[in-house]
Amino acid sequence: MNAPTSQGRLFLVPTPLDFGCAEQAPVSDVLPVSTLAIAASLQHWVCENAKSTRAFLKRVGESHPLVAPLAEQQITELPRHVHKKGDHQSGFDGKPLLAAALKGHDIGLISEAGMPAVADPGSSVVRAAHDLGLTVIPLVGPVSLLLALAASGLNGQNFAFVGYLPQDAGERSARLKQLESLAHKTGQTQLWIETPYRNAAMLSGLLQSLQGSTRLAIASGLTLPSARIQSHTVAQWKKGLQGPDGHTPAVYAIGP
């Protein structure tokens, strides 16, 4: 798979959604054999975090022998400022990270959880690959946003992912009301994510800011045995329903 050719390819390699969680599902339960086989065949990587990439490759190696030991894997991290600003608009040039592909080696693009370049860094590398004429191949694996949307009961024909909401309580409340108004006017589902330790503050802000008739769906721990997916009106949530804990990644969605 990774023997030098005239030009390498860029594989978008999804990872399990259990990054940072206390429990982990067997990697073969959430990634198909074909994805695991390709991941095991790659030796060149562009990633969000080298440590988590090695941890993922170690899990892959338990079912599919790696083409090279972990110590020999060529792993390059995206610059930290790309994570902070979002590489879809930072003007970062990802072409230098794809030098191995120009020498004929396939490269894997990977994030800490889920599909790279979707709610995670990596889009600049994908753009660079297209600009260089490289073949881009997305592999099959879990995407938390789509799993949450499908299980929410909200509009799956018209939806928008809005990233992270403001941390400041006042700014967050204003943004929530803006998204709620848009959802009610257009029927468009609004989705976002939050850092786990702010889950409690997010739920509190939602219950204080939204109308009782608005439907709020929260999906946490997706693909894990402990996964919780709840979809109720805000009025029902206010009756004491429990939200996600402070350690588990969650996806939030609202709609009419």
XYZ file of C-alpha atoms in Angstrom:
256
model
C 0.000 0.000 0.000
C 2.746 2.436 0.894
C 5.520 1.443 -1.518
C 6.859 4.507 -3.327
C 5.061 5.311 -6.591
C 5.093 8.348 -8.843
C 2.885 10.176 -6.364
C 1.437 9.281 -2.997
C -2.135 9.742 -1.783
C -3.641 11.488 1.225
C -5.854 9.230 3.318
C -8.244 10.850 5.798
C -8.138 8.341 8.647
C -10.967 8.506 11.215
C -10.292 7.481 14.800
C -12.523 6.248 17.647
C -14.575 8.875 19.486
C -13.334 7.773 22.911
C -10.339 10.127 23.114
C -10.055 11.343 26.707
C -12.764 8.971 27.943
C -12.295 6.603 30.870
C -13.470 3.664 28.774
C -12.545 2.636 25.259
C -14.411 0.475 22.812
C -12.435 -2.150 20.875
C -11.117 -0.353 17.816
C -12.543 -3.083 15.568
C -16.031 -2.258 16.883
C -15.971 1.286 15.506
C -13.683 1.090 12.461
C -14.136 -1.319 9.524
C -11.449 -3.802 8.583
C -10.606 -1.860 5.419
C -9.888 1.342 7.384
C -7.754 -0.515 9.923
C -5.814 -2.264 7.154
C -4.974 1.003 5.403
C -4.022 2.700 8.682
C -1.673 -0.200 9.451
C -0.054 0.145 6.023
C 0.868 3.815 6.409
C 4.163 5.091 7.796
C 3.780 8.830 7.135
C 1.307 10.901 9.155
C 0.099 14.475 9.593
C -1.758 14.816 12.853
C -3.304 16.988 15.531
C -1.288 15.340 18.312
C 1.625 12.898 17.963
C 1.025 11.207 21.319
C -2.609 10.376 20.568
C -1.626 9.252 17.066
C 0.843 6.742 18.491
C -1.812 5.540 20.935
C -4.204 4.999 18.033
C -1.599 3.140 15.986
C -0.885 0.919 18.970
C -4.575 -0.031 19.036
C -4.558 -0.628 15.284
C -1.515 -2.860 15.635
C -3.393 -5.157 18.001
C -5.528 -6.374 15.089
C -3.440 -5.461 12.020
C 0.384 -5.589 12.067
C 1.855 -2.154 11.418
C 4.067 -1.709 8.365
C 6.690 -0.148 10.674
C 7.203 -0.085 14.455
C 5.862 2.934 16.339
C 9.381 4.295 16.764
C 9.816 4.354 12.982
C 6.515 6.018 12.139
C 7.016 9.436 10.528
C 4.579 11.662 12.438
C 4.306 15.432 11.910
C 2.041 17.620 14.040
C 0.089 20.558 12.690
C 1.341 23.816 14.269
C -0.463 24.782 17.458
C -1.670 28.099 16.037
C -3.530 26.159 13.364
C -5.564 24.450 16.105
C -6.370 27.738 17.807
C -7.341 29.808 14.780
C -8.869 27.036 12.713
C -6.905 26.085 9.633
C -9.887 26.659 7.355
C -9.275 30.403 7.637
C -5.787 30.895 9.068
C -4.021 31.012 5.707
C -1.726 28.177 6.777
C 0.102 26.507 3.871
C -0.016 22.750 4.340
C 2.019 21.868 1.243
C 5.331 21.339 3.108
C 3.647 18.681 5.248
C 2.963 16.630 2.123
C 6.558 16.376 0.904
C 6.566 12.598 1.414
C 3.593 12.227 -0.946
C 5.496 14.022 -3.686
C 8.176 11.366 -3.236
C 5.624 8.610 -3.721
C 4.600 7.768 -0.165
C 0.990 7.603 0.989
C 0.193 9.868 3.953
C -2.467 9.579 6.628
C -4.200 12.672 8.023
C -5.563 12.070 11.517
C -7.174 13.954 14.404
C -7.620 12.962 18.037
C -11.203 11.753 17.596
C -13.461 11.213 14.612
C -12.917 12.415 11.069
C -10.029 14.848 10.461
C -11.000 18.206 8.952
C -14.582 17.882 10.274
C -14.902 19.819 13.559
C -11.143 19.242 13.849
C -7.993 20.587 12.183
C -6.856 19.288 8.814
C -8.705 21.184 6.092
C -5.558 23.137 5.170
C -3.754 19.856 4.491
C -6.633 18.596 2.365
C -6.639 21.842 0.360
C -2.893 21.577 -0.096
C -3.243 18.019 -1.363
C -5.742 19.136 -3.997
C -3.518 22.038 -5.001
C -0.610 19.612 -5.451
C -2.725 17.260 -7.547
C -2.712 14.478 -4.947
C -5.551 12.002 -4.639
C -7.560 12.505 -1.433
C -9.306 9.427 -0.021
C -11.627 9.697 3.012
C -11.915 6.414 4.896
C -15.021 5.093 6.632
C -15.366 5.683 10.369
C -17.402 7.472 13.041
C -18.357 11.151 12.695
C -19.896 12.341 15.955
C -21.886 15.177 14.375
C -23.771 12.893 12.008
C -24.333 10.212 14.625
C -25.768 12.809 17.001
C -27.927 14.377 14.305
C -29.340 11.052 13.177
C -30.275 10.147 16.749
C -31.696 13.565 17.679
C -35.058 13.460 15.961
C -34.302 16.953 14.601
C -34.225 18.051 10.963
C -31.592 16.036 9.147
C -32.364 17.624 5.766
C -31.263 21.108 6.765
C -28.616 21.551 9.461
C -25.533 23.582 10.348
C -22.521 22.871 12.524
C -21.459 26.049 14.322
C -18.323 24.858 16.120
C -17.859 26.061 19.702
C -20.010 28.673 21.430
C -18.547 31.592 23.456
C -17.241 30.755 26.929
C -18.497 33.991 28.483
C -21.967 33.382 29.921
C -23.488 36.559 28.519
C -22.029 36.084 25.054
C -23.035 32.423 25.082
C -26.625 33.312 25.987
C -26.823 35.833 23.161
C -25.435 33.296 20.686
C -27.877 30.622 21.855
C -30.825 32.950 21.338
C -29.523 33.824 17.892
C -29.224 30.141 16.943
C -32.651 29.384 18.403
C -34.242 32.172 16.367
C -32.579 30.872 13.201
C -33.728 27.318 13.949
C -37.342 28.378 14.457
C -37.409 30.633 11.382
C -35.821 28.180 8.973
C -36.302 24.752 10.551
C -32.534 24.311 10.362
C -30.998 22.181 13.100
C -28.092 23.897 14.871
C -25.265 21.660 16.152
C -22.172 22.425 18.211
C -19.651 20.795 20.519
C -18.173 21.712 23.880
C -15.111 20.881 25.956
C -16.269 18.193 28.423
C -15.436 20.106 31.609
C -17.815 22.871 30.461
C -20.769 20.534 29.874
C -22.511 21.579 33.097
C -22.171 25.288 32.327
C -23.450 24.692 28.803
C -26.560 22.852 29.974
C -27.267 25.533 32.578
C -26.923 28.225 29.930
C -29.232 26.360 27.573
C -31.986 26.010 30.154
C -31.723 29.685 31.091
C -31.610 31.047 27.544
C -33.922 28.929 25.386
C -37.686 28.825 25.037
C -39.479 25.918 26.683
C -40.807 24.655 23.342
C -37.370 24.368 21.707
C -36.115 20.813 21.350
C -32.677 20.169 22.773
C -30.756 17.003 21.965
C -27.516 16.019 23.712
C -25.445 13.017 22.627
C -22.462 12.025 24.759
C -20.053 9.095 24.763
C -21.087 8.107 21.251
C -20.039 4.582 20.178
C -19.264 3.654 23.811
C -21.371 1.201 25.856
C -22.153 4.115 28.184
C -23.424 6.378 25.395
C -26.354 8.630 26.297
C -28.574 10.282 23.683
C -31.436 12.421 24.937
C -33.821 14.610 22.936
C -36.510 16.595 24.780
C -38.046 20.051 24.864
C -36.311 22.569 27.090
C -39.382 22.497 29.345
C -38.875 18.756 29.831
C -35.150 19.210 30.481
C -35.998 21.706 33.223
C -37.838 18.989 35.131
C -34.491 17.632 36.265
C -33.144 15.551 33.393
C -29.428 14.855 33.812
C -26.969 16.072 31.216
C -23.513 14.705 30.304
C -20.761 14.496 32.908
C -17.646 16.653 32.919
C -15.411 14.030 31.345
C -17.330 12.833 28.285
C -17.372 14.579 24.881
C -20.854 15.706 23.850
C -22.646 17.067 20.788
C -25.489 19.542 21.274
C -28.336 20.225 18.853
C -31.411 22.432 18.925
C -34.372 22.844 16.648
C -38.119 23.464 16.625
